[in-house]
PDB file of C-alpha atoms in Angstrom:
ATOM      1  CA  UNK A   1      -9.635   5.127 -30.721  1.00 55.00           C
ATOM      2  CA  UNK A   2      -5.957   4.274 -30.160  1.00 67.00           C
ATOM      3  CA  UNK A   3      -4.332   4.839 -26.837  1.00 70.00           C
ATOM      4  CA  UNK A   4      -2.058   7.050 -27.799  1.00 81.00           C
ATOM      5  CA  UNK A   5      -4.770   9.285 -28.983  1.00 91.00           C
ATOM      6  CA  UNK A   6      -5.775  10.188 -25.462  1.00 94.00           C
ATOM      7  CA  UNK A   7      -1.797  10.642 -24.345  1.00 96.00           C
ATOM      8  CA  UNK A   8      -0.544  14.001 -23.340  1.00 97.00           C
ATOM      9  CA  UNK A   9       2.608  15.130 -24.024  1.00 96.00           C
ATOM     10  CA  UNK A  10       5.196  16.361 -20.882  1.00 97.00           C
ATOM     11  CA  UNK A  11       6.850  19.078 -22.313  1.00 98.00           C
ATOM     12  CA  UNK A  12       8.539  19.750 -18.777  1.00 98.00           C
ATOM     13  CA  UNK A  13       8.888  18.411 -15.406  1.00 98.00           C
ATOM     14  CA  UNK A  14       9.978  19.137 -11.959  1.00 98.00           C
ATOM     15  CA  UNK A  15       9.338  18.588  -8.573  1.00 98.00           C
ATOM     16  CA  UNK A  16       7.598  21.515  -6.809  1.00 97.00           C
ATOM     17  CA  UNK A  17       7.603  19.872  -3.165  1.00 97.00           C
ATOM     18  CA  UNK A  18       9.575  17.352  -1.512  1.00 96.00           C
ATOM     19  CA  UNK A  19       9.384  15.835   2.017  1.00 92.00           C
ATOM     20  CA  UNK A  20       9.960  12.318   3.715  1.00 87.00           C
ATOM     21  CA  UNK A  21       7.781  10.011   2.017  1.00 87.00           C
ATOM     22  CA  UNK A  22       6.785  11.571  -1.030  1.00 94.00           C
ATOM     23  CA  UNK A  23       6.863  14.538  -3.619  1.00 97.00           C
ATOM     24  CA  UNK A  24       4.935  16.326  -5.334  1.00 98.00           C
ATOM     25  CA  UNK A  25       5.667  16.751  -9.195  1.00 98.00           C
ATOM     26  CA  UNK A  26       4.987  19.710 -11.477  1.00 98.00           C
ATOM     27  CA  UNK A  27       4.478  18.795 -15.135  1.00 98.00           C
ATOM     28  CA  UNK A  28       3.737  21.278 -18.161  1.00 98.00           C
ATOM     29  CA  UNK A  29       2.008  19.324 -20.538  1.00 98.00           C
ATOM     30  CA  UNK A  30      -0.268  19.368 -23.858  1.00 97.00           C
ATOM     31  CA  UNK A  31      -3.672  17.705 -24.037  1.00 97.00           C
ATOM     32  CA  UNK A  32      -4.628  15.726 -27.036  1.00 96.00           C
ATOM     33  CA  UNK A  33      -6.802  18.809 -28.194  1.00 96.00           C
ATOM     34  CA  UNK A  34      -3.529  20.778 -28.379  1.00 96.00           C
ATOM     35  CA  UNK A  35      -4.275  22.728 -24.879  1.00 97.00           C
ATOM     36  CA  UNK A  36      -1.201  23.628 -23.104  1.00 98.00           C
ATOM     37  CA  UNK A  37      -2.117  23.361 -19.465  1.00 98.00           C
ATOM     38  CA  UNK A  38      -0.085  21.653 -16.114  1.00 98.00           C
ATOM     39  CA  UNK A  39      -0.565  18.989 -13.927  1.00 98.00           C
ATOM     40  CA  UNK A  40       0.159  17.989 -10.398  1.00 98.00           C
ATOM     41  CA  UNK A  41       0.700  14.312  -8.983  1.00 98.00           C
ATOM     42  CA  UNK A  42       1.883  12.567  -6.226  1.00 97.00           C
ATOM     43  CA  UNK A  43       4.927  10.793  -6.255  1.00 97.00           C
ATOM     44  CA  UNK A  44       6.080   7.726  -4.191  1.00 94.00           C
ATOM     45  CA  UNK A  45       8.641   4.739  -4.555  1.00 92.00           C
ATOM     46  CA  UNK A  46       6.892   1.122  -5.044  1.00 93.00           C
ATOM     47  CA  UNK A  47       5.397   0.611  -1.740  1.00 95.00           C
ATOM     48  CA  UNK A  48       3.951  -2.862  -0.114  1.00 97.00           C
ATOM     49  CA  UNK A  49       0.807  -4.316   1.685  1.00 98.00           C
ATOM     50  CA  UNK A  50       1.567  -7.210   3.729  1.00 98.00           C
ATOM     51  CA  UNK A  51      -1.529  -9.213   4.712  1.00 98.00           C
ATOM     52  CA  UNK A  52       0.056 -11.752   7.562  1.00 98.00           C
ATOM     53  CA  UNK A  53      -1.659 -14.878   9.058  1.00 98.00           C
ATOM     54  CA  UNK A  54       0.242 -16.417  12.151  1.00 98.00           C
ATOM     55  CA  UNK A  55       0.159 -20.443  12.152  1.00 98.00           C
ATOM     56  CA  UNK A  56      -3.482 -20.801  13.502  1.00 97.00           C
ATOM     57  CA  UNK A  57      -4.771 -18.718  10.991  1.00 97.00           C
ATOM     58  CA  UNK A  58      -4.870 -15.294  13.140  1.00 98.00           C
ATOM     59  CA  UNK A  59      -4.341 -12.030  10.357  1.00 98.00           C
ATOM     60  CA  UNK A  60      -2.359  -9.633  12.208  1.00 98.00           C
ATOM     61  CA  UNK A  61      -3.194  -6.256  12.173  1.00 97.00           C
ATOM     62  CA  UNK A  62      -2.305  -2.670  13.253  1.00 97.00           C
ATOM     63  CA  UNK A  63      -3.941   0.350  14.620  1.00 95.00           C
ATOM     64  CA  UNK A  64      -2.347   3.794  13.840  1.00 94.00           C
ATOM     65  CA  UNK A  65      -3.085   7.136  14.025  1.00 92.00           C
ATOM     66  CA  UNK A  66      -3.947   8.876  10.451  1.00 90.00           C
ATOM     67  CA  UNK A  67      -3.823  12.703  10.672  1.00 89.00           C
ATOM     68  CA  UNK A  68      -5.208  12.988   7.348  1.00 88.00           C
ATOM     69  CA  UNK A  69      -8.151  11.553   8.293  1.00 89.00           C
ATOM     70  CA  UNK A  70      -8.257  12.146  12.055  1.00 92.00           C
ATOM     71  CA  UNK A  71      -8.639   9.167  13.396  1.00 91.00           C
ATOM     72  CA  UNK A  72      -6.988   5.521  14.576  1.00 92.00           C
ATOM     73  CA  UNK A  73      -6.839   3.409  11.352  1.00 91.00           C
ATOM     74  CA  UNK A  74      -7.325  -0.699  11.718  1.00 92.00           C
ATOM     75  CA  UNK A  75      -5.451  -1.814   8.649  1.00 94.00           C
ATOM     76  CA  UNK A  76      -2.705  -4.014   7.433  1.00 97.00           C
ATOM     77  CA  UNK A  77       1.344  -3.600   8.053  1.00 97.00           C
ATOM     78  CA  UNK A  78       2.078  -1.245   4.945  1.00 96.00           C
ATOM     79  CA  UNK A  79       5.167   0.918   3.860  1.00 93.00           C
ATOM     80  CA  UNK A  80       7.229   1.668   1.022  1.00 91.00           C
ATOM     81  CA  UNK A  81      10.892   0.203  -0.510  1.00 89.00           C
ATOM     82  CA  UNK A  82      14.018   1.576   0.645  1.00 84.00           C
ATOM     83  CA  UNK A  83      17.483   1.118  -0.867  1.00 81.00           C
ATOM     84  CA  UNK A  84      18.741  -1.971   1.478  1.00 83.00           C
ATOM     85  CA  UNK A  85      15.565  -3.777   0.361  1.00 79.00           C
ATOM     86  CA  UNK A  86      16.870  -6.738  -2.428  1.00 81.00           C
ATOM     87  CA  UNK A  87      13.139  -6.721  -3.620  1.00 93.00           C
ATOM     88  CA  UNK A  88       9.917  -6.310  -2.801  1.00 96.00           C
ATOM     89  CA  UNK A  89       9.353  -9.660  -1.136  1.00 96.00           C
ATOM     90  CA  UNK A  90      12.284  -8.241   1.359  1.00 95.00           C
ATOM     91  CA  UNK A  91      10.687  -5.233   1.650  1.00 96.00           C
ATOM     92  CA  UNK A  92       7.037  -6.991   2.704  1.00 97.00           C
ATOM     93  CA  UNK A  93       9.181  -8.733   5.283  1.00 97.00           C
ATOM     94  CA  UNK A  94      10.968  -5.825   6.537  1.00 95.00           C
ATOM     95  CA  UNK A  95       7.873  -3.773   6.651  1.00 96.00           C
ATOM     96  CA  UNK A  96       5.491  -6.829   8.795  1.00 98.00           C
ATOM     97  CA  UNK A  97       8.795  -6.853  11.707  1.00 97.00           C
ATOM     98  CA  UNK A  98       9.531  -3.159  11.483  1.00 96.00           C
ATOM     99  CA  UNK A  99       5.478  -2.578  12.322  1.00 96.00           C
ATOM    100  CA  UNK A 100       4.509  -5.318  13.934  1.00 97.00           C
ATOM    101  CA  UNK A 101       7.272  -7.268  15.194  1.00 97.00           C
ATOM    102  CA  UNK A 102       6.513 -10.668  13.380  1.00 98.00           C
ATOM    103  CA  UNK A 103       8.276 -12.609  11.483  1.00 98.00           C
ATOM    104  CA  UNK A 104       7.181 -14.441   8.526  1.00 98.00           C
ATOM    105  CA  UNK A 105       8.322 -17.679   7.640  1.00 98.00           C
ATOM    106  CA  UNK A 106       7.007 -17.308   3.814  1.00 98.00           C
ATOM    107  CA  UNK A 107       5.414 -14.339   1.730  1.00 98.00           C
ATOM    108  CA  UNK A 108       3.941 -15.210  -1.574  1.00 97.00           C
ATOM    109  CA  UNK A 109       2.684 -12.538  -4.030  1.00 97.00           C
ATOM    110  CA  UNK A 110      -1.098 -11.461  -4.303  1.00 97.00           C
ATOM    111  CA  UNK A 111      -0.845  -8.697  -6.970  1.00 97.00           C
ATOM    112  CA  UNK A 112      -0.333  -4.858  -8.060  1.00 97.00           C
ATOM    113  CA  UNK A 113      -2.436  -2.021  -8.122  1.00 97.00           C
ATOM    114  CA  UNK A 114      -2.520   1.694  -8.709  1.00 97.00           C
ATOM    115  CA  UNK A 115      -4.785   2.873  -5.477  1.00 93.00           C
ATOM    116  CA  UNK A 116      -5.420   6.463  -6.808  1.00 95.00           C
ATOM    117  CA  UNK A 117      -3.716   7.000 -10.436  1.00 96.00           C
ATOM    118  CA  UNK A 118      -5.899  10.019 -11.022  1.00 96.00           C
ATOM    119  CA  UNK A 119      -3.339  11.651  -8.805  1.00 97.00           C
ATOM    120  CA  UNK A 120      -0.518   9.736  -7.933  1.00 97.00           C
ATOM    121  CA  UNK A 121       1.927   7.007  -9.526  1.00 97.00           C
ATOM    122  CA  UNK A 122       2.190   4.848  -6.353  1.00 95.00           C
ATOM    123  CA  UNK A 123       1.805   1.380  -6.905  1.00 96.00           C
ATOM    124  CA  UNK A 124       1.012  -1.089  -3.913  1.00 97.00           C
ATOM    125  CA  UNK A 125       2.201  -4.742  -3.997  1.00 97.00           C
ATOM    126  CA  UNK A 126      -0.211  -7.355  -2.391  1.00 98.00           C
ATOM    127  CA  UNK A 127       1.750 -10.080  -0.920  1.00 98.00           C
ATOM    128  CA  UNK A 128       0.458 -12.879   2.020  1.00 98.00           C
ATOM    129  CA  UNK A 129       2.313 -13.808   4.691  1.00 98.00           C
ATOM    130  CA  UNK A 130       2.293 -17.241   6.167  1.00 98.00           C
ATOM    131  CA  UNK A 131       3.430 -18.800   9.410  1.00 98.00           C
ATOM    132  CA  UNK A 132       3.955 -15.296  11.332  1.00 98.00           C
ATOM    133  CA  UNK A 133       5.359 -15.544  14.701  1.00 98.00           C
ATOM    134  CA  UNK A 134       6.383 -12.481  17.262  1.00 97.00           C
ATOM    135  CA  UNK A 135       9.882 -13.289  17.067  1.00 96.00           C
ATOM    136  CA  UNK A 136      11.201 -10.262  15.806  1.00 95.00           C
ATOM    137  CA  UNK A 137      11.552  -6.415  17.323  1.00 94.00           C
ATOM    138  CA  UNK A 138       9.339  -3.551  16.036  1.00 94.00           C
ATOM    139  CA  UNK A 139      11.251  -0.840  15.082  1.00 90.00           C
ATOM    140  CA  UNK A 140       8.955   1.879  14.465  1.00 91.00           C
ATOM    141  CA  UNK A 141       9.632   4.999  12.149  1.00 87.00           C
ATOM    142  CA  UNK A 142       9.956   8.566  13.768  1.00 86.00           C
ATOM    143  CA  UNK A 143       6.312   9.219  12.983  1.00 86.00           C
ATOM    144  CA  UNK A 144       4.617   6.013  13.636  1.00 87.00           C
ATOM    145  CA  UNK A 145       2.334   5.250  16.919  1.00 90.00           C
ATOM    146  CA  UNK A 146       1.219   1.647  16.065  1.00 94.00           C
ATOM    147  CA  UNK A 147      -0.329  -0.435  18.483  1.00 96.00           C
ATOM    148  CA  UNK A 148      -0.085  -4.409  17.316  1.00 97.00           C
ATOM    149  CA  UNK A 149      -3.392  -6.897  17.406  1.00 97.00           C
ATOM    150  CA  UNK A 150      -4.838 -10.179  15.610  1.00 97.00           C
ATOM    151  CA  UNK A 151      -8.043 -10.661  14.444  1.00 96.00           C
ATOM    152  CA  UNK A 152     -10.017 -13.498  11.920  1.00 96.00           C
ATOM    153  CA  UNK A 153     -10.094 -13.203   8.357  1.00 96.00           C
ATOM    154  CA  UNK A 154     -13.780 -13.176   8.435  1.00 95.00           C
ATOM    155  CA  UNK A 155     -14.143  -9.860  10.981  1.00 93.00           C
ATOM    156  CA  UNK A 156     -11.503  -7.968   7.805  1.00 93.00           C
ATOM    157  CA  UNK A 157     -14.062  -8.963   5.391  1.00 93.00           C
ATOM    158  CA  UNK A 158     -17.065  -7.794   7.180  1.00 92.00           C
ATOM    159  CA  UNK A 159     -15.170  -4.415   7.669  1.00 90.00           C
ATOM    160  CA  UNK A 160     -14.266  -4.646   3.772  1.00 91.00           C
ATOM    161  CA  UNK A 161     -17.593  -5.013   2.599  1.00 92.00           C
ATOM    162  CA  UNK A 162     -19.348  -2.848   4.985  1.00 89.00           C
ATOM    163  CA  UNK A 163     -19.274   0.000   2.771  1.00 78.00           C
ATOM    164  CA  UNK A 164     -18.148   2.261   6.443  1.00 73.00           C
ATOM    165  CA  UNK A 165     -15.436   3.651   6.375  1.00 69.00           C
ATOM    166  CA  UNK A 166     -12.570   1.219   6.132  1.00 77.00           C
ATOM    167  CA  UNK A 167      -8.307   1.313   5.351  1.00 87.00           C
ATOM    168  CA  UNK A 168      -8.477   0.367   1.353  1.00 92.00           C
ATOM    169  CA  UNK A 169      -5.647  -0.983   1.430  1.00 94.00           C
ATOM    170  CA  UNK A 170      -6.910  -3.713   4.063  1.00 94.00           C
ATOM    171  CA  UNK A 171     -10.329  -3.996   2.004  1.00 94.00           C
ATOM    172  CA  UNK A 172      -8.475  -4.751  -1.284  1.00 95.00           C
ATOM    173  CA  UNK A 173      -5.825  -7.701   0.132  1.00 96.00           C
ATOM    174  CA  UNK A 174      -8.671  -8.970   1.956  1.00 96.00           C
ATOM    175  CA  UNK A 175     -11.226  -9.350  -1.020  1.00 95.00           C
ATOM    176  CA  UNK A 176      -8.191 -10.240  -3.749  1.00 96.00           C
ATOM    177  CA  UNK A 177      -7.032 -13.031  -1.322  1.00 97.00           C
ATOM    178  CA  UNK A 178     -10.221 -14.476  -0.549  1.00 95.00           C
ATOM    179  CA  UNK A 179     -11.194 -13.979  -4.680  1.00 94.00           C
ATOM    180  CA  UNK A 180      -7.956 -15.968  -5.420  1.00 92.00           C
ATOM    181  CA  UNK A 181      -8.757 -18.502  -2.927  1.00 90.00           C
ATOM    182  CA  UNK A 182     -12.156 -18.755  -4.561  1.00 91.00           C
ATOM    183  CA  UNK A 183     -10.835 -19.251  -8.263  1.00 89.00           C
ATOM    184  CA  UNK A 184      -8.344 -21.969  -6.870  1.00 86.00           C
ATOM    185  CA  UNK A 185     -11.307 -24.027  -5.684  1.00 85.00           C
TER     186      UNK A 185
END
């Protein structure tokens, strides 16, 4: 079977709810069965996961409040492109200072992924950061309450792969790094 037999076709699209951060698309569509039906997703600009290590090998990390979920979050500095940004290695450097206040003397590129394209088209860039120092000022969004810490790598993987319940985002840079370190071996 052929990709394209599984595509739907958009016959119409529009966005049905729009705030800071996000929106919310409408789409009329057909199925490949010929059912006319609709769909909603989630809509975001490219967005980045920064997974910094200061120069003894520290990972910085945040905790943050997540009203979805009701609780402080442990995770990585995370947050999405913006128009100043040149690319997205500026924007993983932008995001680590704004959050964290560190400043990284290199980022290098881990990889891409879709964290929930069942229904949404955000895409996260994985990116390291190396030689992370607190010499810049955090400069914290209007709905942000982060409070700034360091940990070891090996404490992020035990979190990762203790099945509780842990940021994804963190879980997935954590495992890809230490996989890619692996395969370099």
């Amino acid at each position: 079977m052929a990709e394209s037999d599984l595509a739907w076709e958009t016959r119409d699209r529009d966005v049905a709810y729009s705030c800071p951060g996000f929106d919310v698309v409408h789409e009329d569509v057909v199925l490949p069965d010929g059912i006319e039906t609709d769909f909603d997703y989630l809509h975001e600009e490219p967005a980045v996961v920064v997974l910094p290590f200061t120069p003894d090998g520290e990972v910085v990390v945040i905790e943050e409040w997540r009203q979805a979920v009701d609780r402080v979050n442990r995770g990585l500095p995370a947050g999405g492109s913006e128009e100043d940004d040149a690319d997205l290695d500026a924007t993983a450097r932008r995001e680590l200072t704004e959050e964290t206040g560190y400043v990284a003397d290199d980022v290098e590129f881990l990889g891409a992924y879709e964290p929930a394209n069942g229904i949404a088209d955000t895409v996260h860039h994985y990116y390291v950061a190396t030689g992370c120092t607190p010499n810049g000022e955090q400069d914290l969004d209007f709905d942000e309450s982060i409070r700034v810490d360091t940990t070891d790598l090996a404490t992020l993987r035990s979190a990762a792969l203790s099945g509780g319940k842990s940021d994804a985002r963190t879980a997935l840079a954590v495992l890809r790094y230490e996989a890619e370190r692996e395969r370099k071996r």
